């Protein structure tokens, strides 16, 4: 059993100078490949159930799948709720065996975000579960624009909520299919200067790999969420598997062929987050 909380994998990352991937899962095929890749690389992995994953599969089922994979894994595995929007989302995740919950109050006014996140962090900690919050707003490619994290607000948020990890908005954008943006390192340094907790970058797919590597080793950023990049790898492998034989109809046979390409793509992602 290598199931761990978010704090258990991020505190060593903060001290030792590496980062842990928060990998966005959509189903059994990708979560299984992510754990195989983490085992091959000998590093921890955070399996994340976000809103679109939960829309497809109920949280109690996802909790069982994550825990089953963790039980058989040789590396630490975190069962993480990504973008919980209500205390109820977080409570169901905790009851379903998740070891970490993210409460996203980033669209709310500061005082409300702090108060609600603090209450959820308290509920999570009472159950032995970690909590991630978000300060500033990380926008969406082709959708809502971002609001950069203010360092003073971040310091207040970290102090008053008691979260184990803090997602910040520093030039990162969700759902990016290319890596042209890059993060605002001056803003990251300003946040680091006033906070001592592990920082999280959502929208990690849009961050150039060289910058991921440098920040994993040389900043308080301890978690990069990666979704789009690996969804694209899975989609390409699936399309190829389907097209290879038009007569084939058994989905397990088709999905099997996505495993190796996805493991390979995931290993490449994980390598950039390792320490020296
Ligand atoms: Zn996110």
PDB file of C-alpha atoms and ligand atoms in Angstrom:
ATOM      1  CA  UNK A   1       0.000   0.000   0.000  1.00  0.00           C
ATOM      2  CA  UNK A   2       1.670   3.194  -1.131  1.00  0.00           C
ATOM      3  CA  UNK A   3      -1.319   5.480  -0.882  1.00  0.00           C
ATOM      4  CA  UNK A   4      -0.162   8.865   0.440  1.00  0.00           C
ATOM      5  CA  UNK A   5      -1.521  12.323   1.091  1.00  0.00           C
ATOM      6  CA  UNK A   6      -0.551  15.379  -0.942  1.00  0.00           C
ATOM      7  CA  UNK A   7       1.455  16.758   2.003  1.00  0.00           C
ATOM      8  CA  UNK A   8       3.407  13.508   2.239  1.00  0.00           C
ATOM      9  CA  UNK A   9       4.683  13.820  -1.332  1.00  0.00           C
ATOM     10  CA  UNK A  10       4.994  17.617  -1.583  1.00  0.00           C
ATOM     11  CA  UNK A  11       6.922  18.315   1.637  1.00  0.00           C
ATOM     12  CA  UNK A  12       9.891  16.153   0.517  1.00  0.00           C
ATOM     13  CA  UNK A  13       9.622  17.772  -2.945  1.00  0.00           C
ATOM     14  CA  UNK A  14       9.889  21.230  -1.357  1.00  0.00           C
ATOM     15  CA  UNK A  15      12.886  20.247   0.775  1.00  0.00           C
ATOM     16  CA  UNK A  16      14.727  18.226  -1.853  1.00  0.00           C
ATOM     17  CA  UNK A  17      14.128  20.338  -4.955  1.00  0.00           C
ATOM     18  CA  UNK A  18      11.861  18.367  -7.230  1.00  0.00           C
ATOM     19  CA  UNK A  19       8.215  18.436  -8.262  1.00  0.00           C
ATOM     20  CA  UNK A  20       5.449  15.851  -8.462  1.00  0.00           C
ATOM     21  CA  UNK A  21       3.123  15.537 -11.445  1.00  0.00           C
ATOM     22  CA  UNK A  22      -0.594  15.946 -10.842  1.00  0.00           C
ATOM     23  CA  UNK A  23      -1.894  13.893 -13.758  1.00  0.00           C
ATOM     24  CA  UNK A  24      -5.450  14.484 -14.927  1.00  0.00           C
ATOM     25  CA  UNK A  25      -7.216  11.148 -15.335  1.00  0.00           C
ATOM     26  CA  UNK A  26     -10.313  10.401 -17.385  1.00  0.00           C
ATOM     27  CA  UNK A  27     -10.561   6.651 -16.916  1.00  0.00           C
ATOM     28  CA  UNK A  28      -8.965   3.337 -16.113  1.00  0.00           C
ATOM     29  CA  UNK A  29      -6.694   3.275 -19.182  1.00  0.00           C
ATOM     30  CA  UNK A  30      -4.916   6.533 -18.408  1.00  0.00           C
ATOM     31  CA  UNK A  31      -4.687   6.135 -14.619  1.00  0.00           C
ATOM     32  CA  UNK A  32      -3.176   2.673 -15.063  1.00  0.00           C
ATOM     33  CA  UNK A  33      -0.613   3.978 -17.581  1.00  0.00           C
ATOM     34  CA  UNK A  34       0.290   6.902 -15.270  1.00  0.00           C
ATOM     35  CA  UNK A  35       1.087   4.560 -12.385  1.00  0.00           C
ATOM     36  CA  UNK A  36       3.112   2.251 -14.666  1.00  0.00           C
ATOM     37  CA  UNK A  37       5.115   5.289 -15.851  1.00  0.00           C
ATOM     38  CA  UNK A  38       5.729   6.506 -12.284  1.00  0.00           C
ATOM     39  CA  UNK A  39       6.932   3.028 -11.305  1.00  0.00           C
ATOM     40  CA  UNK A  40       9.268   2.929 -14.306  1.00  0.00           C
ATOM     41  CA  UNK A  41      10.672   6.338 -13.306  1.00  0.00           C
ATOM     42  CA  UNK A  42      10.718   5.524  -9.580  1.00  0.00           C
ATOM     43  CA  UNK A  43       8.867   8.694  -8.585  1.00  0.00           C
ATOM     44  CA  UNK A  44       5.581   9.520  -6.816  1.00  0.00           C
ATOM     45  CA  UNK A  45       2.475  10.421  -8.799  1.00  0.00           C
ATOM     46  CA  UNK A  46      -0.741  12.296  -8.054  1.00  0.00           C
ATOM     47  CA  UNK A  47      -3.832  10.847  -9.769  1.00  0.00           C
ATOM     48  CA  UNK A  48      -6.398  13.600 -10.204  1.00  0.00           C
ATOM     49  CA  UNK A  49     -10.143  13.406 -10.716  1.00  0.00           C
ATOM     50  CA  UNK A  50     -11.330  16.709 -12.168  1.00  0.00           C
ATOM     51  CA  UNK A  51     -14.791  17.897 -13.190  1.00  0.00           C
ATOM     52  CA  UNK A  52     -14.956  16.139 -16.584  1.00  0.00           C
ATOM     53  CA  UNK A  53     -13.681  12.881 -15.082  1.00  0.00           C
ATOM     54  CA  UNK A  54     -16.345  13.060 -12.361  1.00  0.00           C
ATOM     55  CA  UNK A  55     -19.026  13.813 -14.917  1.00  0.00           C
ATOM     56  CA  UNK A  56     -18.216  10.487 -16.586  1.00  0.00           C
ATOM     57  CA  UNK A  57     -17.540   8.296 -13.518  1.00  0.00           C
ATOM     58  CA  UNK A  58     -18.904   8.768  -9.969  1.00  0.00           C
ATOM     59  CA  UNK A  59     -16.401   9.757  -7.256  1.00  0.00           C
ATOM     60  CA  UNK A  60     -16.917   6.617  -5.133  1.00  0.00           C
ATOM     61  CA  UNK A  61     -15.900   4.507  -8.158  1.00  0.00           C
ATOM     62  CA  UNK A  62     -12.868   6.728  -8.868  1.00  0.00           C
ATOM     63  CA  UNK A  63     -11.789   6.510  -5.232  1.00  0.00           C
ATOM     64  CA  UNK A  64     -11.812   2.713  -5.430  1.00  0.00           C
ATOM     65  CA  UNK A  65      -9.841   2.725  -8.702  1.00  0.00           C
ATOM     66  CA  UNK A  66      -7.183   5.096  -7.347  1.00  0.00           C
ATOM     67  CA  UNK A  67      -6.843   3.114  -4.125  1.00  0.00           C
ATOM     68  CA  UNK A  68      -6.638  -0.180  -5.984  1.00  0.00           C
ATOM     69  CA  UNK A  69      -3.795   1.162  -8.122  1.00  0.00           C
ATOM     70  CA  UNK A  70      -2.042   2.610  -5.061  1.00  0.00           C
ATOM     71  CA  UNK A  71      -2.231  -0.725  -3.250  1.00  0.00           C
ATOM     72  CA  UNK A  72      -0.354  -2.485  -6.031  1.00  0.00           C
ATOM     73  CA  UNK A  73       2.159   0.285  -6.746  1.00  0.00           C
ATOM     74  CA  UNK A  74       5.820   0.397  -5.752  1.00  0.00           C
ATOM     75  CA  UNK A  75       5.810   4.230  -5.646  1.00  0.00           C
ATOM     76  CA  UNK A  76       3.712   6.709  -3.620  1.00  0.00           C
ATOM     77  CA  UNK A  77       0.322   7.421  -5.193  1.00  0.00           C
ATOM     78  CA  UNK A  78      -1.955  10.292  -4.129  1.00  0.00           C
ATOM     79  CA  UNK A  79      -5.720  10.090  -4.767  1.00  0.00           C
ATOM     80  CA  UNK A  80      -6.574  13.739  -5.427  1.00  0.00           C
ATOM     81  CA  UNK A  81      -9.804  15.605  -6.160  1.00  0.00           C
ATOM     82  CA  UNK A  82      -9.058  18.374  -8.691  1.00  0.00           C
ATOM     83  CA  UNK A  83     -11.251  21.503  -8.724  1.00  0.00           C
ATOM     84  CA  UNK A  84     -13.814  20.684  -6.079  1.00  0.00           C
ATOM     85  CA  UNK A  85     -16.246  23.607  -6.294  1.00  0.00           C
ATOM     86  CA  UNK A  86     -18.248  22.998  -3.129  1.00  0.00           C
ATOM     87  CA  UNK A  87     -17.683  21.628   0.362  1.00  0.00           C
ATOM     88  CA  UNK A  88     -20.020  18.799  -0.685  1.00  0.00           C
ATOM     89  CA  UNK A  89     -17.718  17.796  -3.612  1.00  0.00           C
ATOM     90  CA  UNK A  90     -14.833  17.626  -1.136  1.00  0.00           C
ATOM     91  CA  UNK A  91     -16.820  15.736   1.487  1.00  0.00           C
ATOM     92  CA  UNK A  92     -17.877  13.062  -1.031  1.00  0.00           C
ATOM     93  CA  UNK A  93     -14.247  12.695  -2.160  1.00  0.00           C
ATOM     94  CA  UNK A  94     -13.075  12.273   1.438  1.00  0.00           C
ATOM     95  CA  UNK A  95     -15.812   9.698   2.055  1.00  0.00           C
ATOM     96  CA  UNK A  96     -14.772   7.943  -1.176  1.00  0.00           C
ATOM     97  CA  UNK A  97     -11.212   7.375   0.016  1.00  0.00           C
ATOM     98  CA  UNK A  98      -9.390  10.271  -1.598  1.00  0.00           C
ATOM     99  CA  UNK A  99      -6.274  11.365   0.307  1.00  0.00           C
ATOM    100  CA  UNK A 100      -6.280  14.945  -1.007  1.00  0.00           C
ATOM    101  CA  UNK A 101      -8.868  17.489  -2.103  1.00  0.00           C
ATOM    102  CA  UNK A 102      -8.512  20.723  -4.021  1.00  0.00           C
ATOM    103  CA  UNK A 103     -11.118  23.336  -3.238  1.00  0.00           C
ATOM    104  CA  UNK A 104     -11.313  25.940  -6.002  1.00  0.00           C
ATOM    105  CA  UNK A 105     -12.737  29.135  -4.561  1.00  0.00           C
ATOM    106  CA  UNK A 106     -10.711  31.252  -6.971  1.00  0.00           C
ATOM    107  CA  UNK A 107     -13.764  32.832  -8.642  1.00  0.00           C
ATOM    108  CA  UNK A 108     -14.970  34.136  -5.250  1.00  0.00           C
ATOM    109  CA  UNK A 109     -13.974  37.358  -3.473  1.00  0.00           C
ATOM    110  CA  UNK A 110     -10.813  36.955  -1.340  1.00  0.00           C
ATOM    111  CA  UNK A 111     -12.516  36.845   2.073  1.00  0.00           C
ATOM    112  CA  UNK A 112     -15.016  34.251   0.885  1.00  0.00           C
ATOM    113  CA  UNK A 113     -12.315  32.145  -0.771  1.00  0.00           C
ATOM    114  CA  UNK A 114     -10.268  32.218   2.441  1.00  0.00           C
ATOM    115  CA  UNK A 115     -13.196  31.392   4.736  1.00  0.00           C
ATOM    116  CA  UNK A 116     -14.519  28.520   2.613  1.00  0.00           C
ATOM    117  CA  UNK A 117     -11.069  27.070   1.910  1.00  0.00           C
ATOM    118  CA  UNK A 118     -10.166  27.222   5.624  1.00  0.00           C
ATOM    119  CA  UNK A 119     -13.326  25.300   6.555  1.00  0.00           C
ATOM    120  CA  UNK A 120     -12.622  22.629   3.930  1.00  0.00           C
ATOM    121  CA  UNK A 121      -8.962  22.348   4.959  1.00  0.00           C
ATOM    122  CA  UNK A 122     -10.114  21.798   8.538  1.00  0.00           C
ATOM    123  CA  UNK A 123     -12.603  19.116   7.459  1.00  0.00           C
ATOM    124  CA  UNK A 124      -9.924  17.419   5.319  1.00  0.00           C
ATOM    125  CA  UNK A 125      -7.260  17.505   8.039  1.00  0.00           C
ATOM    126  CA  UNK A 126      -9.684  16.041  10.582  1.00  0.00           C
ATOM    127  CA  UNK A 127     -10.009  13.065   8.219  1.00  0.00           C
ATOM    128  CA  UNK A 128      -6.241  12.779   7.655  1.00  0.00           C
ATOM    129  CA  UNK A 129      -6.594  14.209   4.137  1.00  0.00           C
ATOM    130  CA  UNK A 130      -4.602  17.051   2.518  1.00  0.00           C
ATOM    131  CA  UNK A 131      -6.098  20.198   1.000  1.00  0.00           C
ATOM    132  CA  UNK A 132      -5.017  22.386  -1.949  1.00  0.00           C
ATOM    133  CA  UNK A 133      -6.462  25.869  -2.468  1.00  0.00           C
ATOM    134  CA  UNK A 134      -6.175  28.441  -5.255  1.00  0.00           C
ATOM    135  CA  UNK A 135      -5.407  32.135  -5.009  1.00  0.00           C
ATOM    136  CA  UNK A 136      -5.609  34.363  -8.074  1.00  0.00           C
ATOM    137  CA  UNK A 137      -7.434  32.847 -11.031  1.00  0.00           C
ATOM    138  CA  UNK A 138      -5.960  30.506 -13.636  1.00  0.00           C
ATOM    139  CA  UNK A 139      -7.928  31.083 -16.850  1.00  0.00           C
ATOM    140  CA  UNK A 140      -8.844  28.760 -19.688  1.00  0.00           C
ATOM    141  CA  UNK A 141      -7.489  28.735 -23.243  1.00  0.00           C
ATOM    142  CA  UNK A 142     -10.262  30.133 -25.443  1.00  0.00           C
ATOM    143  CA  UNK A 143     -12.332  30.943 -22.325  1.00  0.00           C
ATOM    144  CA  UNK A 144     -12.122  32.964 -19.103  1.00  0.00           C
ATOM    145  CA  UNK A 145      -9.047  35.184 -18.720  1.00  0.00           C
ATOM    146  CA  UNK A 146      -6.609  34.854 -15.800  1.00  0.00           C
ATOM    147  CA  UNK A 147      -6.146  37.117 -12.775  1.00  0.00           C
ATOM    148  CA  UNK A 148      -2.533  36.971 -11.622  1.00  0.00           C
ATOM    149  CA  UNK A 149      -1.813  36.034  -7.990  1.00  0.00           C
ATOM    150  CA  UNK A 150      -1.018  38.991  -5.728  1.00  0.00           C
ATOM    151  CA  UNK A 151       1.863  37.973  -3.392  1.00  0.00           C
ATOM    152  CA  UNK A 152       0.387  39.694  -0.329  1.00  0.00           C
ATOM    153  CA  UNK A 153      -2.971  38.002  -0.886  1.00  0.00           C
ATOM    154  CA  UNK A 154      -1.161  34.696  -1.339  1.00  0.00           C
ATOM    155  CA  UNK A 155       0.640  35.139   1.990  1.00  0.00           C
ATOM    156  CA  UNK A 156      -2.663  35.903   3.721  1.00  0.00           C
ATOM    157  CA  UNK A 157      -4.359  32.953   2.004  1.00  0.00           C
ATOM    158  CA  UNK A 158      -1.619  30.510   3.048  1.00  0.00           C
ATOM    159  CA  UNK A 159      -1.617  31.806   6.629  1.00  0.00           C
ATOM    160  CA  UNK A 160      -5.361  31.910   7.173  1.00  0.00           C
ATOM    161  CA  UNK A 161      -6.510  28.767   5.336  1.00  0.00           C
ATOM    162  CA  UNK A 162      -3.919  26.238   6.548  1.00  0.00           C
ATOM    163  CA  UNK A 163      -3.816  24.559   3.119  1.00  0.00           C
ATOM    164  CA  UNK A 164      -1.053  22.057   2.323  1.00  0.00           C
ATOM    165  CA  UNK A 165      -0.490  23.403  -1.192  1.00  0.00           C
ATOM    166  CA  UNK A 166      -1.430  26.610  -2.972  1.00  0.00           C
ATOM    167  CA  UNK A 167      -2.266  26.925  -6.677  1.00  0.00           C
ATOM    168  CA  UNK A 168      -1.163  30.267  -8.121  1.00  0.00           C
ATOM    169  CA  UNK A 169      -1.763  32.208 -11.322  1.00  0.00           C
ATOM    170  CA  UNK A 170       1.569  33.286 -12.805  1.00  0.00           C
ATOM    171  CA  UNK A 171       1.028  33.181 -16.561  1.00  0.00           C
ATOM    172  CA  UNK A 172      -0.297  29.615 -16.595  1.00  0.00           C
ATOM    173  CA  UNK A 173      -3.516  28.870 -18.510  1.00  0.00           C
ATOM    174  CA  UNK A 174      -5.612  25.673 -18.546  1.00  0.00           C
ATOM    175  CA  UNK A 175      -6.096  23.553 -21.707  1.00  0.00           C
ATOM    176  CA  UNK A 176      -3.184  24.916 -23.742  1.00  0.00           C
ATOM    177  CA  UNK A 177      -2.200  22.709 -26.650  1.00  0.00           C
ATOM    178  CA  UNK A 178       1.176  24.364 -27.214  1.00  0.00           C
ATOM    179  CA  UNK A 179       4.008  25.585 -25.000  1.00  0.00           C
ATOM    180  CA  UNK A 180       4.566  29.139 -26.156  1.00  0.00           C
ATOM    181  CA  UNK A 181       3.560  30.990 -23.027  1.00  0.00           C
ATOM    182  CA  UNK A 182       5.938  30.350 -20.174  1.00  0.00           C
ATOM    183  CA  UNK A 183       5.539  31.441 -16.566  1.00  0.00           C
ATOM    184  CA  UNK A 184       6.218  34.836 -14.980  1.00  0.00           C
ATOM    185  CA  UNK A 185       9.222  33.937 -12.843  1.00  0.00           C
ATOM    186  CA  UNK A 186       9.386  37.353 -11.151  1.00  0.00           C
ATOM    187  CA  UNK A 187       5.868  36.825  -9.811  1.00  0.00           C
ATOM    188  CA  UNK A 188       6.775  33.307  -8.644  1.00  0.00           C
ATOM    189  CA  UNK A 189       9.768  34.717  -6.736  1.00  0.00           C
ATOM    190  CA  UNK A 190       7.588  37.421  -5.169  1.00  0.00           C
ATOM    191  CA  UNK A 191       5.122  34.781  -3.919  1.00  0.00           C
ATOM    192  CA  UNK A 192       7.923  32.542  -2.655  1.00  0.00           C
ATOM    193  CA  UNK A 193       9.423  35.419  -0.724  1.00  0.00           C
ATOM    194  CA  UNK A 194       6.341  35.720   1.484  1.00  0.00           C
ATOM    195  CA  UNK A 195       5.052  32.089   1.705  1.00  0.00           C
ATOM    196  CA  UNK A 196       6.650  28.851   2.823  1.00  0.00           C
ATOM    197  CA  UNK A 197       4.244  26.317   1.347  1.00  0.00           C
ATOM    198  CA  UNK A 198       4.403  24.105  -1.745  1.00  0.00           C
ATOM    199  CA  UNK A 199       3.102  25.945  -4.823  1.00  0.00           C
ATOM    200  CA  UNK A 200       1.057  24.376  -7.608  1.00  0.00           C
ATOM    201  CA  UNK A 201       0.899  25.212 -11.307  1.00  0.00           C
ATOM    202  CA  UNK A 202      -2.358  24.302 -13.023  1.00  0.00           C
ATOM    203  CA  UNK A 203      -2.229  24.288 -16.822  1.00  0.00           C
ATOM    204  CA  UNK A 204       1.236  22.695 -16.761  1.00  0.00           C
ATOM    205  CA  UNK A 205       0.835  21.435 -20.339  1.00  0.00           C
ATOM    206  CA  UNK A 206       1.412  24.982 -21.602  1.00  0.00           C
ATOM    207  CA  UNK A 207       4.699  25.436 -19.714  1.00  0.00           C
ATOM    208  CA  UNK A 208       7.888  24.858 -21.775  1.00  0.00           C
ATOM    209  CA  UNK A 209       9.672  21.702 -20.612  1.00  0.00           C
ATOM    210  CA  UNK A 210      12.959  23.510 -19.854  1.00  0.00           C
ATOM    211  CA  UNK A 211      11.082  25.890 -17.534  1.00  0.00           C
ATOM    212  CA  UNK A 212       9.270  22.999 -15.834  1.00  0.00           C
ATOM    213  CA  UNK A 213      12.620  21.355 -15.176  1.00  0.00           C
ATOM    214  CA  UNK A 214      14.282  24.517 -13.856  1.00  0.00           C
ATOM    215  CA  UNK A 215      11.373  25.463 -11.584  1.00  0.00           C
ATOM    216  CA  UNK A 216      10.930  21.915 -10.268  1.00  0.00           C
ATOM    217  CA  UNK A 217      14.521  22.047  -9.031  1.00  0.00           C
ATOM    218  CA  UNK A 218      14.911  25.685  -8.138  1.00  0.00           C
ATOM    219  CA  UNK A 219      11.598  27.017  -6.799  1.00  0.00           C
ATOM    220  CA  UNK A 220       8.808  26.268  -4.336  1.00  0.00           C
ATOM    221  CA  UNK A 221       6.683  24.917  -7.182  1.00  0.00           C
ATOM    222  CA  UNK A 222       6.231  21.309  -6.126  1.00  0.00           C
ATOM    223  CA  UNK A 223       3.272  20.215  -8.265  1.00  0.00           C
ATOM    224  CA  UNK A 224       2.583  20.714 -11.961  1.00  0.00           C
ATOM    225  CA  UNK A 225      -0.827  19.628 -13.201  1.00  0.00           C
ATOM    226  CA  UNK A 226      -0.605  17.979 -16.603  1.00  0.00           C
ATOM    227  CA  UNK A 227      -3.806  17.179 -18.477  1.00  0.00           C
ATOM    228  CA  UNK A 228      -3.995  18.352 -22.082  1.00  0.00           C
ATOM    229  CA  UNK A 229      -0.531  17.125 -23.085  1.00  0.00           C
ATOM    230  CA  UNK A 230      -1.274  13.537 -22.078  1.00  0.00           C
ATOM    231  CA  UNK A 231      -4.882  13.633 -23.310  1.00  0.00           C
ATOM    232  CA  UNK A 232      -3.431  14.524 -26.723  1.00  0.00           C
ATOM    233  CA  UNK A 233      -0.992  11.592 -26.519  1.00  0.00           C
ATOM    234  CA  UNK A 234      -3.811   9.228 -25.536  1.00  0.00           C
ATOM    235  CA  UNK A 235      -6.100  10.597 -28.270  1.00  0.00           C
ATOM    236  CA  UNK A 236      -3.436  10.127 -30.938  1.00  0.00           C
ATOM    237  CA  UNK A 237      -2.727   6.551 -29.791  1.00  0.00           C
ATOM    238  CA  UNK A 238      -6.437   5.751 -29.703  1.00  0.00           C
ATOM    239  CA  UNK A 239      -7.022   7.158 -33.187  1.00  0.00           C
ATOM    240  CA  UNK A 240      -4.153   5.113 -34.549  1.00  0.00           C
ATOM    241  CA  UNK A 241      -5.392   1.946 -32.840  1.00  0.00           C
ATOM    242  CA  UNK A 242      -8.899   2.430 -34.213  1.00  0.00           C
ATOM    243  CA  UNK A 243      -7.714   3.179 -37.730  1.00  0.00           C
ATOM    244  CA  UNK A 244      -5.261   0.290 -37.903  1.00  0.00           C
ATOM    245  CA  UNK A 245      -8.049  -2.228 -38.481  1.00  0.00           C
ATOM    246  CA  UNK A 246     -11.478  -0.983 -39.556  1.00  0.00           C
ATOM    247  CA  UNK A 247     -13.020  -4.404 -38.884  1.00  0.00           C
ATOM    248  CA  UNK A 248     -12.110  -4.341 -35.220  1.00  0.00           C
ATOM    249  CA  UNK A 249     -14.892  -3.554 -32.758  1.00  0.00           C
ATOM    250  CA  UNK A 250     -13.799  -4.858 -29.357  1.00  0.00           C
ATOM    251  CA  UNK A 251     -12.885  -1.861 -27.280  1.00  0.00           C
ATOM    252  CA  UNK A 252     -10.544  -3.632 -24.908  1.00  0.00           C
ATOM    253  CA  UNK A 253      -8.507  -4.826 -27.866  1.00  0.00           C
ATOM    254  CA  UNK A 254      -8.365  -1.260 -29.181  1.00  0.00           C
ATOM    255  CA  UNK A 255      -7.635   0.395 -25.832  1.00  0.00           C
ATOM    256  CA  UNK A 256      -4.818  -2.048 -25.047  1.00  0.00           C
ATOM    257  CA  UNK A 257      -2.789  -0.430 -27.807  1.00  0.00           C
ATOM    258  CA  UNK A 258      -2.942   2.969 -26.114  1.00  0.00           C
ATOM    259  CA  UNK A 259      -1.053   1.691 -23.066  1.00  0.00           C
ATOM    260  CA  UNK A 260       2.555   1.668 -24.272  1.00  0.00           C
ATOM    261  CA  UNK A 261       2.416   5.037 -26.092  1.00  0.00           C
ATOM    262  CA  UNK A 262       0.797   6.679 -23.067  1.00  0.00           C
ATOM    263  CA  UNK A 263       3.332   5.176 -20.657  1.00  0.00           C
ATOM    264  CA  UNK A 264       6.137   6.496 -22.874  1.00  0.00           C
ATOM    265  CA  UNK A 265       4.635  10.012 -23.088  1.00  0.00           C
ATOM    266  CA  UNK A 266       4.058  10.056 -19.318  1.00  0.00           C
ATOM    267  CA  UNK A 267       7.615   8.965 -18.562  1.00  0.00           C
ATOM    268  CA  UNK A 268       8.896  11.912 -20.596  1.00  0.00           C
ATOM    269  CA  UNK A 269       6.673  14.270 -18.572  1.00  0.00           C
ATOM    270  CA  UNK A 270       7.812  12.794 -15.250  1.00  0.00           C
ATOM    271  CA  UNK A 271      11.517  12.989 -16.104  1.00  0.00           C
ATOM    272  CA  UNK A 272      11.460  16.798 -16.151  1.00  0.00           C
ATOM    273  CA  UNK A 273      10.182  16.946 -12.567  1.00  0.00           C
ATOM    274  CA  UNK A 274      12.962  14.916 -10.986  1.00  0.00           C
ATOM    275  CA  UNK A 275      15.694  16.492  -8.868  1.00  0.00           C
ATOM    276  CA  UNK A 276      19.337  16.719  -9.922  1.00  0.00           C
TER     277      UNK A 276
HETATM  278 ZN1  LIG B   1      -6.836  23.464 -12.799  1.00  0.00          ZN
END
